[in-house]
Coordinates of C-alpha atoms in Angstrom, one line a residue:
M241 CA 224.2 107.3 -46.4
S242 CA 222.4 110.0 -44.0
K243 CA 223.1 113.3 -43.1
F244 CA 225.4 112.9 -40.4
T245 CA 227.0 110.6 -42.3
K246 CA 227.6 112.4 -45.9
L247 CA 229.5 114.9 -43.6
G248 CA 231.3 113.3 -41.6
M249 CA 233.3 111.7 -44.4
L250 CA 233.2 115.0 -46.4
F251 CA 235.3 116.4 -43.0
G252 CA 237.6 113.0 -42.0
V253 CA 237.1 113.5 -38.5
T254 CA 239.2 111.0 -36.9
G255 CA 240.1 110.3 -32.8
I256 CA 236.3 109.2 -32.1
M257 CA 235.4 107.3 -35.9
T258 CA 235.1 108.1 -39.3
S259 CA 231.6 108.6 -39.8
V260 CA 230.0 110.1 -37.0
T261 CA 230.9 112.8 -34.7
Y262 CA 228.9 114.5 -31.9
A263 CA 227.2 117.4 -31.5
T264 CA 227.9 120.1 -28.8
N265 CA 226.2 122.9 -27.6
N266 CA 229.2 124.6 -25.4
V267 CA 229.2 128.1 -26.8
K268 CA 232.8 128.3 -26.8
A269 CA 233.6 125.2 -28.9
A270 CA 230.9 127.1 -30.9
E271 CA 232.8 130.8 -30.8
A272 CA 236.1 128.5 -31.9
S273 CA 234.2 126.7 -34.8
S274 CA 232.8 130.2 -36.1
S275 CA 236.8 131.0 -35.9
V276 CA 237.9 127.8 -37.8
A277 CA 235.2 127.9 -41.0
S278 CA 235.4 131.5 -41.7
S279 CA 240.2 130.6 -42.4
D280 CA 238.9 127.9 -43.8
S281 CA 235.6 128.6 -45.7
S282 CA 236.7 128.2 -49.1
T283 CA 237.2 124.9 -48.4
L284 CA 234.0 124.1 -47.0
P285 CA 230.7 123.8 -49.2
K286 CA 228.2 125.5 -49.0
E287 CA 225.8 123.5 -46.7
T288 CA 228.5 123.2 -44.4
Q289 CA 229.3 126.9 -44.4
S290 CA 225.0 127.4 -43.2
S291 CA 225.1 125.2 -40.8
V292 CA 228.2 126.1 -38.8
N293 CA 227.6 129.5 -38.9
S294 CA 224.0 128.8 -37.6
S295 CA 225.4 127.7 -34.4
L296 CA 226.5 130.8 -33.0
S297 CA 222.6 130.9 -31.9
S298 CA 222.5 131.4 -29.0
S299 CA 220.0 130.2 -25.0
T300 CA 220.8 129.5 -22.2
A301 CA 220.7 126.4 -20.1
K302 CA 219.8 126.3 -16.1
V303 CA 221.1 124.1 -13.6
V304 CA 219.0 123.4 -10.4
S305 CA 220.4 121.8 -7.4
S306 CA 216.4 119.6 -7.1
K307 CA 214.4 118.4 -9.9
N308 CA 211.4 119.5 -8.2
D309 CA 212.1 123.1 -8.7
S310 CA 209.5 125.1 -10.4
S311 CA 210.8 127.7 -11.9
T312 CA 212.7 125.4 -13.9
S313 CA 210.8 126.8 -17.9
E314 CA 211.3 130.9 -16.1
S315 CA 214.1 130.2 -15.9
I316 CA 215.2 128.9 -18.8
K317 CA 213.7 131.5 -20.8
N318 CA 216.0 133.4 -18.6
T319 CA 219.0 134.5 -20.8
N320 CA 220.3 137.1 -19.1
E321 CA 220.5 135.2 -15.3
T322 CA 224.5 134.4 -13.9
T323 CA 224.7 133.8 -11.1
E324 CA 223.7 129.2 -11.5
E325 CA 223.6 129.2 -14.6
T326 CA 226.3 128.1 -18.0
A327 CA 225.9 130.4 -21.6
L328 CA 225.8 127.5 -24.0
S329 CA 225.8 127.9 -27.6
T330 CA 222.9 125.2 -27.7
T331 CA 220.0 124.2 -30.4
V332 CA 217.5 121.2 -29.1
L333 CA 218.8 118.1 -27.9
K334 CA 217.4 114.8 -30.6
Q335 CA 217.5 111.3 -28.9
D336 CA 220.0 109.5 -31.7
A337 CA 219.9 105.5 -30.5
N338 CA 221.5 104.4 -33.2
M339 CA 224.1 105.7 -31.2
G340 CA 224.0 104.5 -28.0
Q341 CA 220.9 105.6 -25.1
G342 CA 222.6 108.5 -24.0
Y343 CA 223.3 109.8 -27.9
Y344 CA 221.4 114.0 -28.7
A345 CA 222.4 114.8 -31.5
T346 CA 222.1 118.7 -33.5
T347 CA 222.3 118.9 -37.2
N348 CA 223.2 123.2 -36.2
N349 CA 227.3 122.3 -35.0
I350 CA 228.1 118.7 -35.7
F351 CA 231.1 118.7 -36.7
A352 CA 233.0 121.8 -34.5
R353 CA 233.9 119.4 -31.6
S354 CA 235.9 117.0 -33.0
L355 CA 237.7 119.8 -35.0
L356 CA 238.8 120.9 -31.7
R357 CA 239.7 118.5 -30.1
T358 CA 243.2 118.5 -28.7
N359 CA 243.8 117.5 -25.3
T360 CA 242.6 114.0 -25.6
Q361 CA 244.8 112.4 -22.5
A362 CA 242.9 115.2 -20.4
F363 CA 240.3 114.0 -21.3
L364 CA 241.4 110.1 -20.5
D365 CA 242.8 110.7 -17.5
S366 CA 239.2 112.6 -15.7
I367 CA 237.4 109.4 -16.7
H368 CA 239.8 106.6 -16.3
Q369 CA 239.0 106.0 -12.1
G370 CA 235.5 105.9 -12.3
S371 CA 236.1 103.3 -15.7
I372 CA 237.9 101.3 -13.4
N373 CA 235.4 101.5 -10.4
G374 CA 232.4 100.5 -13.0
W375 CA 234.5 97.1 -13.1
N376 CA 234.6 96.6 -8.9
K377 CA 231.5 97.4 -9.0
Y378 CA 229.8 96.3 -11.4
G379 CA 231.9 94.4 -13.0
V380 CA 231.7 96.8 -16.6
L381 CA 234.9 96.3 -18.6
P382 CA 236.5 99.3 -18.3
S383 CA 237.7 100.1 -22.2
T384 CA 234.4 99.5 -23.5
V385 CA 233.0 102.5 -20.7
A386 CA 235.5 104.4 -21.6
A387 CA 234.7 104.2 -25.3
Q388 CA 231.2 104.7 -25.0
A389 CA 231.8 108.1 -22.9
I390 CA 234.5 108.7 -25.6
L391 CA 231.7 108.4 -28.2
E392 CA 228.7 109.2 -26.4
S393 CA 229.5 112.9 -25.2
G394 CA 231.9 113.7 -27.4
W395 CA 235.5 113.4 -25.8
G396 CA 233.7 115.3 -23.4
A397 CA 232.4 118.2 -25.3
S398 CA 228.4 118.1 -25.1
S399 CA 226.5 120.3 -23.5
L400 CA 225.9 118.0 -20.9
T401 CA 229.6 116.9 -20.5
T402 CA 230.2 120.3 -19.6
L403 CA 227.7 121.7 -17.7
A404 CA 227.0 118.2 -15.5
N405 CA 229.5 115.8 -16.5
N406 CA 227.0 113.8 -17.5
L407 CA 228.8 111.7 -20.5
F408 CA 225.9 109.4 -21.3
G409 CA 223.1 111.6 -21.5
I410 CA 220.9 110.0 -18.1
K411 CA 218.0 111.7 -17.2
G412 CA 216.2 112.3 -13.3
D413 CA 218.7 113.5 -10.7
Y414 CA 222.2 112.5 -8.6
N415 CA 222.2 112.7 -5.6
G416 CA 219.4 115.6 -5.8
A417 CA 221.0 117.2 -8.7
S418 CA 219.8 118.0 -12.0
I419 CA 220.0 120.8 -15.2
I420 CA 217.1 120.9 -17.0
M421 CA 217.9 121.3 -20.8
P422 CA 215.3 121.1 -24.1
T423 CA 215.5 117.8 -25.7
Q424 CA 213.8 116.3 -29.1
E425 CA 211.3 112.9 -28.0
Y426 CA 209.5 110.9 -30.6
I427 CA 205.6 111.1 -28.4
N428 CA 202.4 109.7 -30.4
G429 CA 204.1 109.4 -33.5
Q430 CA 205.6 112.2 -33.7
W431 CA 208.8 114.0 -32.9
I432 CA 208.2 117.5 -29.4
T433 CA 210.2 119.3 -28.2
I434 CA 209.8 119.5 -23.6
N435 CA 212.2 120.5 -20.9
A436 CA 213.8 117.2 -19.3
S437 CA 215.4 117.5 -16.6
F438 CA 219.0 115.4 -16.9
R439 CA 221.2 113.9 -14.2
K440 CA 224.3 116.6 -12.7
Y441 CA 227.5 114.6 -11.6
P442 CA 229.9 116.2 -8.7
S443 CA 232.4 114.8 -11.9
R444 CA 232.2 112.5 -14.4
N445 CA 233.3 109.5 -12.6
E446 CA 230.5 109.8 -11.0
S447 CA 228.9 109.9 -14.4
I448 CA 230.6 106.3 -15.4
E449 CA 229.9 104.5 -12.8
D450 CA 226.7 105.2 -12.5
H451 CA 226.1 103.9 -16.4
G452 CA 227.7 100.5 -14.5
R453 CA 224.7 100.6 -12.1
F454 CA 222.6 101.3 -15.4
L455 CA 223.8 98.4 -16.9
N456 CA 224.5 96.4 -13.8
D457 CA 220.2 97.1 -12.7
N458 CA 218.7 96.1 -16.3
S459 CA 218.4 92.2 -17.2
R460 CA 219.0 92.6 -20.3
Y461 CA 222.5 93.9 -19.9
H462 CA 223.4 90.9 -17.5
N463 CA 225.5 89.1 -19.8
L464 CA 228.3 91.7 -20.3
L465 CA 229.0 91.8 -16.5
W466 CA 232.1 90.7 -15.8
Q467 CA 233.3 89.8 -19.6
T468 CA 237.0 89.8 -20.2
D469 CA 237.4 90.4 -23.8
Y470 CA 236.2 94.1 -25.3
R471 CA 235.1 92.6 -28.6
T472 CA 233.0 90.4 -26.7
V473 CA 231.5 93.4 -24.5
T474 CA 230.8 95.4 -27.2
Q475 CA 229.4 92.8 -29.6
L476 CA 226.7 92.0 -26.2
L477 CA 225.7 96.0 -26.6
Q478 CA 224.7 96.1 -29.9
S479 CA 223.5 92.4 -29.8
D480 CA 222.0 93.5 -26.4
G481 CA 220.2 96.1 -27.6
Y482 CA 221.7 99.0 -26.6
A483 CA 222.6 100.9 -29.3
T484 CA 220.7 100.6 -33.0
S485 CA 223.3 101.4 -34.6
P486 CA 224.5 97.9 -36.8
T487 CA 228.7 99.4 -36.8
Y488 CA 228.2 100.5 -32.9
A489 CA 230.1 97.9 -31.6
A490 CA 233.0 98.4 -34.4
S491 CA 233.6 102.0 -33.9
L492 CA 233.6 101.1 -30.1
N493 CA 236.5 98.9 -31.0
R494 CA 238.3 101.3 -33.3
I495 CA 237.7 103.5 -30.5
I496 CA 239.8 101.1 -27.4
E497 CA 242.4 100.0 -29.9
E498 CA 242.9 103.5 -32.0
Y499 CA 243.8 105.1 -27.4
H500 CA 245.5 101.5 -26.1
L501 CA 242.5 101.3 -23.8
Y502 CA 242.4 97.8 -23.2
D503 CA 245.7 98.7 -20.9
W504 CA 243.0 99.5 -19.0
D505 CA 241.6 96.3 -18.9
N506 CA 244.8 95.0 -17.8
E507 CA 244.5 96.9 -14.8
V508 CA 241.7 95.3 -13.6
I509 CA 241.8 91.5 -15.3
N510 CA 244.5 88.7 -14.4
V511 CA 246.6 91.0 -11.5
N512 CA 246.7 88.6 -9.1
T513 CA 250.0 89.1 -6.1
G514 CA 250.8 89.5 -3.2
A515 CA 253.7 89.9 -0.3
M516 CA 254.5 87.4 3.1
D517 CA 255.3 90.1 5.4
N518 CA 255.9 87.4 8.0
L519 CA 256.2 83.8 8.1
S520 CA 257.6 82.2 11.8
V521 CA 257.2 80.0 14.2
R522 CA 256.7 82.2 17.8
G523 CA 256.3 80.5 21.0
S524 CA 253.3 77.6 20.4
N525 CA 251.7 80.2 16.5
L526 CA 253.1 80.0 13.3
S527 CA 252.3 83.5 13.2
I528 CA 251.4 84.2 9.2
S529 CA 250.7 88.2 7.5
G530 CA 251.0 89.9 3.9
W531 CA 248.2 90.2 1.8
H532 CA 246.8 88.8 -1.2
I533 CA 244.9 90.9 -4.3
S534 CA 242.9 89.2 -7.1
S535 CA 241.3 90.5 -10.2
N536 CA 239.0 88.0 -9.8
S537 CA 238.1 87.5 -6.5
N538 CA 234.9 89.3 -7.0
N539 CA 231.6 87.2 -6.0
K540 CA 234.2 85.2 -4.1
P541 CA 233.2 86.6 -0.5
Y542 CA 235.1 83.6 1.8
S543 CA 239.3 83.7 2.0
Y544 CA 241.4 81.3 3.9
L545 CA 245.3 80.8 4.2
I546 CA 245.9 77.1 3.3
L547 CA 249.3 75.1 4.9
L548 CA 251.0 72.6 2.9
D549 CA 254.3 70.7 3.3
A550 CA 256.5 71.9 1.0
N551 CA 258.2 69.3 0.2
S552 CA 255.4 67.2 -0.9
N553 CA 252.2 70.3 -1.2
K554 CA 250.0 68.2 0.4
E555 CA 247.2 70.3 1.9
I556 CA 248.3 70.2 5.7
S557 CA 245.8 72.3 6.8
R558 CA 243.2 74.8 5.9
I559 CA 241.9 78.5 8.2
K560 CA 239.4 81.0 7.8
I561 CA 240.7 84.2 8.0
N562 CA 238.5 87.7 8.2
R563 CA 240.9 90.1 6.2
T564 CA 242.5 93.1 7.5
Q565 CA 242.3 96.6 5.6
R566 CA 245.9 97.1 4.0
A567 CA 245.6 100.6 2.4
D568 CA 249.1 100.9 1.6
V569 CA 248.1 98.0 -0.6
N570 CA 245.4 99.9 -1.7
N571 CA 247.2 102.8 -3.2
V572 CA 249.2 100.6 -4.9
F573 CA 246.6 98.9 -7.0
P574 CA 243.3 100.9 -6.4
S575 CA 242.1 99.2 -9.2
V576 CA 242.0 95.5 -8.2
A577 CA 239.0 95.1 -5.9
N578 CA 239.1 94.8 -2.6
S579 CA 242.8 95.1 -2.8
L580 CA 241.7 97.7 0.3
N581 CA 240.6 94.3 2.3
S582 CA 243.6 92.5 1.2
G583 CA 245.4 91.7 4.0
F584 CA 245.5 89.0 7.0
N585 CA 247.3 88.2 10.3
V586 CA 247.0 85.4 12.4
Q587 CA 248.8 83.0 14.2
V588 CA 247.9 79.4 13.7
P589 CA 248.6 77.1 16.5
I590 CA 251.5 74.5 15.9
S591 CA 249.7 71.1 14.9
D592 CA 251.2 67.2 15.1
D593 CA 251.0 68.2 11.4
M594 CA 252.7 71.2 10.9
M595 CA 256.3 69.7 13.2
G596 CA 259.3 68.4 11.5
K597 CA 258.5 70.1 7.5
K598 CA 258.7 73.2 5.7
I599 CA 255.7 75.2 5.4
K600 CA 254.5 77.7 2.8
V601 CA 251.7 78.7 2.4
I602 CA 248.1 80.3 0.1
S603 CA 246.3 82.5 0.0
R604 CA 243.1 81.9 -1.1
Y605 CA 239.4 83.4 -2.1
S606 CA 236.9 81.9 -2.5
S607 CA 232.6 81.3 -3.8
S608 CA 232.6 78.4 -1.4
A609 CA 231.9 78.5 2.9
D610 CA 234.6 75.4 2.4
G611 CA 237.4 77.1 1.0
N612 CA 236.1 74.6 -2.3
G613 CA 234.1 75.7 -5.2
S614 CA 235.4 78.6 -7.8
F615 CA 239.0 80.4 -6.0
S616 CA 242.0 82.6 -6.5
D617 CA 244.5 81.2 -5.0
Y618 CA 248.2 83.2 -4.7
N619 CA 250.5 80.6 -3.9
F620 CA 253.6 82.7 -1.7
T621 CA 256.8 81.2 -2.0
N622 CA 258.6 81.9 1.4
V623 CA 258.8 79.0 3.3
V624 CA 259.3 78.4 7.1
G625 CA 260.6 75.4 8.9
M626 CA 259.2 74.2 12.1
P627 CA 261.4 72.0 13.9
V628 CA 261.0 68.9 16.0
T629 CA 263.3 70.2 18.5
S630 CA 263.3 67.9 22.6
A631 CA 265.3 67.2 24.9
G632 CA 265.0 65.3 28.0
S633 CA 266.9 63.9 31.0
L634 CA 265.6 61.5 33.6
D635 CA 267.4 62.7 36.3
V636 CA 267.0 59.9 39.3
I637 CA 266.0 56.6 39.4
N638 CA 265.9 55.4 43.3
Q639 CA 264.7 52.5 44.7
N640 CA 265.6 53.3 48.7
Q641 CA 262.1 53.2 49.7
L642 CA 260.3 49.2 49.7
D643 CA 257.0 50.7 48.0
R644 CA 257.8 52.7 45.2
I645 CA 260.4 54.0 42.6
Q646 CA 261.0 57.6 42.4
L647 CA 261.7 59.0 39.3
S648 CA 262.5 62.7 38.7
G649 CA 263.9 64.5 35.5
W650 CA 262.7 66.6 32.2
F651 CA 260.9 66.9 28.6
A652 CA 261.9 69.1 26.9
T653 CA 259.8 69.8 23.3
D654 CA 258.2 71.9 21.2
A655 CA 255.8 69.4 20.1
A656 CA 254.0 69.5 23.3
V657 CA 251.7 72.7 21.6
N658 CA 248.5 71.3 22.7
K659 CA 249.4 68.2 24.8
P660 CA 248.6 68.8 27.8
Y661 CA 248.7 65.7 29.5
R662 CA 251.9 64.8 30.8
Y663 CA 253.1 60.8 31.5
V664 CA 255.8 59.0 32.3
I665 CA 255.4 55.4 31.4
L666 CA 257.9 52.4 31.8
L667 CA 257.9 49.6 29.5
D668 CA 259.3 45.8 30.1
T669 CA 263.5 45.8 27.8
A670 CA 262.4 41.9 27.4
T671 CA 258.8 42.0 25.5
N672 CA 258.4 46.4 25.5
K673 CA 255.3 45.8 26.6
E674 CA 253.4 48.4 29.0
L675 CA 254.3 47.5 32.7
G676 CA 252.3 51.0 34.1
R677 CA 251.4 54.8 33.1
Y678 CA 251.3 57.1 35.4
Q679 CA 250.2 60.6 35.3
V680 CA 252.8 63.8 36.5
Q681 CA 252.7 67.1 36.7
S682 CA 254.9 69.9 35.3
L683 CA 258.0 70.9 37.2
A684 CA 259.7 74.0 36.8
R685 CA 263.2 74.1 35.3
P686 CA 264.3 77.6 35.6
D687 CA 267.9 75.5 34.6
V688 CA 266.9 73.6 31.6
A689 CA 265.6 77.5 30.5
N690 CA 268.6 78.3 30.7
V691 CA 270.8 75.8 28.2
Y692 CA 267.8 75.2 25.7
P693 CA 265.8 78.8 26.2
N694 CA 264.6 78.1 22.0
I695 CA 262.0 75.3 22.5
A696 CA 258.9 76.2 23.7
N697 CA 258.0 74.6 26.9
V698 CA 261.4 74.1 28.2
M699 CA 260.5 76.2 31.0
N700 CA 258.4 74.1 33.3
S701 CA 260.0 71.3 31.3
G702 CA 260.2 69.2 35.1
Y703 CA 258.5 66.5 36.2
N704 CA 258.7 64.3 39.7
V705 CA 257.0 61.6 39.8
A706 CA 256.9 58.4 42.9
I707 CA 255.4 55.2 41.2
P708 CA 253.8 52.1 43.6
L709 CA 255.9 49.8 43.5
T710 CA 254.0 46.0 42.1
S711 CA 254.6 42.6 42.0
Q712 CA 254.2 43.5 38.1
L713 CA 257.5 45.0 38.1
L714 CA 259.9 43.5 40.5
G715 CA 262.8 42.4 39.0
K716 CA 262.6 44.0 35.5
Q717 CA 265.0 45.5 33.6
V718 CA 263.1 48.6 32.7
R719 CA 262.7 51.3 30.4
V720 CA 261.1 54.7 31.1
I721 CA 259.4 57.4 28.5
T722 CA 258.1 60.2 29.1
R723 CA 255.3 61.5 27.1
Y724 CA 253.6 64.9 26.2
S725 CA 249.3 63.3 24.8
D726 CA 246.9 65.3 24.0
N727 CA 244.3 62.7 25.8
A728 CA 242.8 61.9 29.3
Q729 CA 244.1 58.6 29.3
G730 CA 247.7 59.9 27.6
N731 CA 246.7 57.9 24.3
G732 CA 245.5 60.6 21.4
N733 CA 248.1 62.0 19.5
F734 CA 251.4 62.3 21.4
V735 CA 254.5 63.1 21.8
D736 CA 257.6 60.4 23.4
Y737 CA 261.1 61.0 24.8
W738 CA 262.8 57.6 25.7
N739 CA 265.3 59.0 27.3
D740 CA 268.7 58.3 24.9
G741 CA 268.1 54.2 25.8
K742 CA 267.9 55.2 29.6
T743 CA 266.8 51.7 31.6
F744 CA 267.3 50.5 35.1
Q745 CA 266.9 47.1 37.3
T746 CA 263.8 46.9 39.6
R747 CA 264.5 45.3 42.7
G748 CA 264.0 41.5 42.7
N749 CA 260.7 39.3 44.4
Q750 CA 262.1 37.9 47.7
N751 CA 260.4 35.4 49.4
K752 CA 261.8 34.4 53.1
G753 CA 260.1 32.3 55.5
W754 CA 260.4 29.9 59.2
L755 CA 258.1 28.4 61.3
D756 CA 259.5 29.0 64.8
V757 CA 256.6 26.4 66.1
F758 CA 254.4 23.6 64.0
K759 CA 252.9 21.4 66.4
Q760 CA 249.4 20.1 67.1
S761 CA 247.8 20.4 71.4
G762 CA 244.6 19.0 71.4
N763 CA 242.6 19.7 69.5
K764 CA 244.1 22.4 67.6
I765 CA 247.7 23.0 65.6
H766 CA 249.6 26.1 66.7
A767 CA 251.6 27.8 63.7
M768 CA 254.7 30.0 64.9
G769 CA 257.3 31.6 63.0
W770 CA 257.0 34.4 59.5
H771 CA 257.1 34.8 55.7
I772 CA 258.2 38.3 54.6
T773 CA 257.7 38.9 50.6
D774 CA 258.6 41.7 48.3
S775 CA 254.9 40.9 46.2
S776 CA 253.2 41.4 49.6
L777 CA 253.3 45.0 48.1
D778 CA 249.9 44.0 46.6
K779 CA 248.8 41.1 48.1
K780 CA 247.0 42.0 51.4
N781 CA 245.1 39.3 51.9
H782 CA 247.2 36.3 54.4
Y783 CA 246.4 32.2 54.6
L784 CA 247.7 29.6 55.9
I785 CA 246.4 26.4 53.8
I786 CA 247.5 22.4 55.4
L787 CA 247.6 20.4 52.8
D788 CA 248.9 16.2 53.3
S789 CA 251.9 14.6 52.0
N790 CA 250.0 14.2 48.9
N791 CA 249.6 17.7 49.4
K792 CA 246.2 18.1 48.6
E793 CA 244.2 20.7 50.2
L794 CA 242.5 20.2 52.9
G795 CA 242.3 23.6 55.3
R796 CA 242.6 27.0 54.3
Y797 CA 243.1 29.8 57.0
K798 CA 243.4 33.7 56.8
V799 CA 245.4 34.6 59.0
P800 CA 246.9 38.6 60.7
T801 CA 250.5 39.2 60.4
I802 CA 251.9 39.9 63.5
A803 CA 255.2 42.5 63.8
R804 CA 258.4 40.4 64.0
P805 CA 261.5 43.7 64.2
D806 CA 263.6 41.0 65.2
V807 CA 263.1 39.4 61.0
A808 CA 263.4 42.9 60.4
K809 CA 266.4 43.9 61.2
V810 CA 268.2 40.8 59.2
Y811 CA 265.8 41.0 56.4
S812 CA 265.4 44.9 56.0
T813 CA 265.6 44.7 52.1
I814 CA 262.4 43.2 51.9
Y815 CA 259.1 44.8 51.7
G816 CA 256.5 43.8 54.7
A817 CA 259.5 42.2 57.5
Q818 CA 258.6 44.8 60.2
N819 CA 255.3 42.9 60.5
G820 CA 255.9 39.3 58.9
G821 CA 254.7 37.6 61.7
I822 CA 252.5 34.3 62.1
D823 CA 251.2 33.2 65.2
Y824 CA 247.5 31.1 65.1
E825 CA 246.0 28.3 66.1
I826 CA 244.3 25.9 63.3
P827 CA 241.9 23.6 64.9
V828 CA 241.8 19.9 63.8
T829 CA 239.5 18.5 61.7
S830 CA 238.3 15.3 60.6
A831 CA 239.9 15.5 57.5
M832 CA 243.3 15.8 59.0
K833 CA 242.8 13.4 61.6
G834 CA 245.3 9.9 60.9
K835 CA 247.2 12.2 58.1
A836 CA 250.6 13.9 57.9
I837 CA 250.2 17.0 57.3
H838 CA 252.2 20.4 56.7
V839 CA 251.5 23.7 55.9
I840 CA 252.1 26.8 53.4
S841 CA 251.7 31.0 54.1
R842 CA 250.4 32.5 50.8
Y843 CA 250.3 36.8 50.4
T844 CA 247.2 36.6 47.6
N845 CA 245.4 40.1 45.6
D846 CA 242.4 37.6 46.5
A847 CA 239.8 37.3 50.3
Q848 CA 239.5 33.7 49.1
G849 CA 243.0 32.8 49.0
N850 CA 242.8 32.2 45.1
G851 CA 244.0 35.8 42.4
E852 CA 247.7 35.9 41.9
F853 CA 249.4 34.9 44.8
T854 CA 253.0 34.4 46.5
D855 CA 253.6 30.7 48.6
Y856 CA 256.3 30.1 50.8
W857 CA 256.2 26.4 51.7
F858 CA 257.6 25.3 55.2
P859 CA 259.6 22.5 55.6
N860 CA 258.3 21.5 59.1
Q861 CA 255.7 18.6 59.1
I862 CA 253.6 17.1 61.8
N863 CA 254.0 13.6 61.0
K864 CA 249.9 12.4 61.9
I865 CA 247.3 14.3 63.3
S866 CA 245.0 12.4 66.5

């Protein structure tokens, strides 16, 4: 058993560990220990009294602002300097790797600090934030780094700590600041004393963070980063060779448990919370704002909001977001990584998949660019209903014009978002087959907006369309559908309004005719009369066709139509009545001679007289062509 262990056990030192007490170089601590030693000297063994008393020998250490100060050695020798010097009771520091990388011990005053340790909470307060920051930056568990700081600095009473806030004996300089201390180093098989430069920190928190950087920068310790169980971390510190003492992990565990330092771990692990500031429908967007923090967001640089159907929990969509700053959240949760950048504020265009559903939101931190991989979710309980508010009316059906149907009305719906193409579609009620679709432009309807102010597109919900009348539409019972679509042809994603089932009857196909003259004059057959039909709307080719008594075609002749105002006066409701006249001389052919003939008038959409057509069979006939 070493001398340190024996003396520690004789005194029964508590708080740090029962077997080892850290060395001190602080003159005030030494003076206080002298007082303690003199008052209780009868209780101390001789060798112990001698060790404590010998700590009163004094020297001076110089604080420097640069590691390249050529006057350092001379400054150490000058015991009378007072400007940037701190008077310390000091002896040569000797590294003891048994207890850690930064453990420098002396034999002169090994008990003074532990005997005087009266304000542990003040020390813990001074290293708390640095311990938290070490986790957030490097993944070093707060409880273990705090226990190491307690052990290696003797509750902050070591000369390196009191003079330079250096808790771990890290050499070099910190942002150019350092302190020179005499140390014993084992070189070439023997201990020699040298002046060494140690880092000087603005506060203990920077020392804690720097310690985390040391562990992060040395690959041998990477296995303990981001571990969340302190016993695992302390054992890894020991097995990785941070300290050679076989009881190093147990010593750290005792400190952690005695001072409940595992509560610091709970501040940074398994923290997953958030708040939804706003979840509402605003015009054509779903407005979402709030924040989400997670202690498991480290190494998860991609953020998403995921929209779910609240009833089925099925994903509707996911939106990649950039987190916004939330200083208010960071003030409440300074210990949680990324709490400063935990906010979100997005406007999500309302899609068809959302309409009519109740929507809830998940905030996600993910390791994968697509939002999968390893992730940390927070499920918000807020739910917003996505109403499908629709209203419409077919106001006017006007068939006064013989060549068109005039329809006007309006259709407003929240589901019209992202559907810029509007159509009016006519269906045959007998077959439910489409008779035609007609693109329309949106018209302002302030009267409708006054009645339905909450529908997204209500102000421009009107339409007025002239539908060209075709023979296909004649005589049909028709249903009118109004549609919003995301497709230029009216297909794709769409929302329809069926106008409360309203239908109307188109006017029928009237077909009238008369031959005033049908006779042979020499080698000509004179046909004069008229033929009118509504189906000539889309059949602009007019033919006269000669048939024999067996209805065999003997010839066809494309003939012009002529004005017949007299016919129009009688049949004003039939399309083309104004120009339905016939006056044409048909040449007699050899095929006609000797035969009885009659004639039909035909309107067709085909230039050769075939295709779709409407015929009128005149009763007139010539009994025999000569």
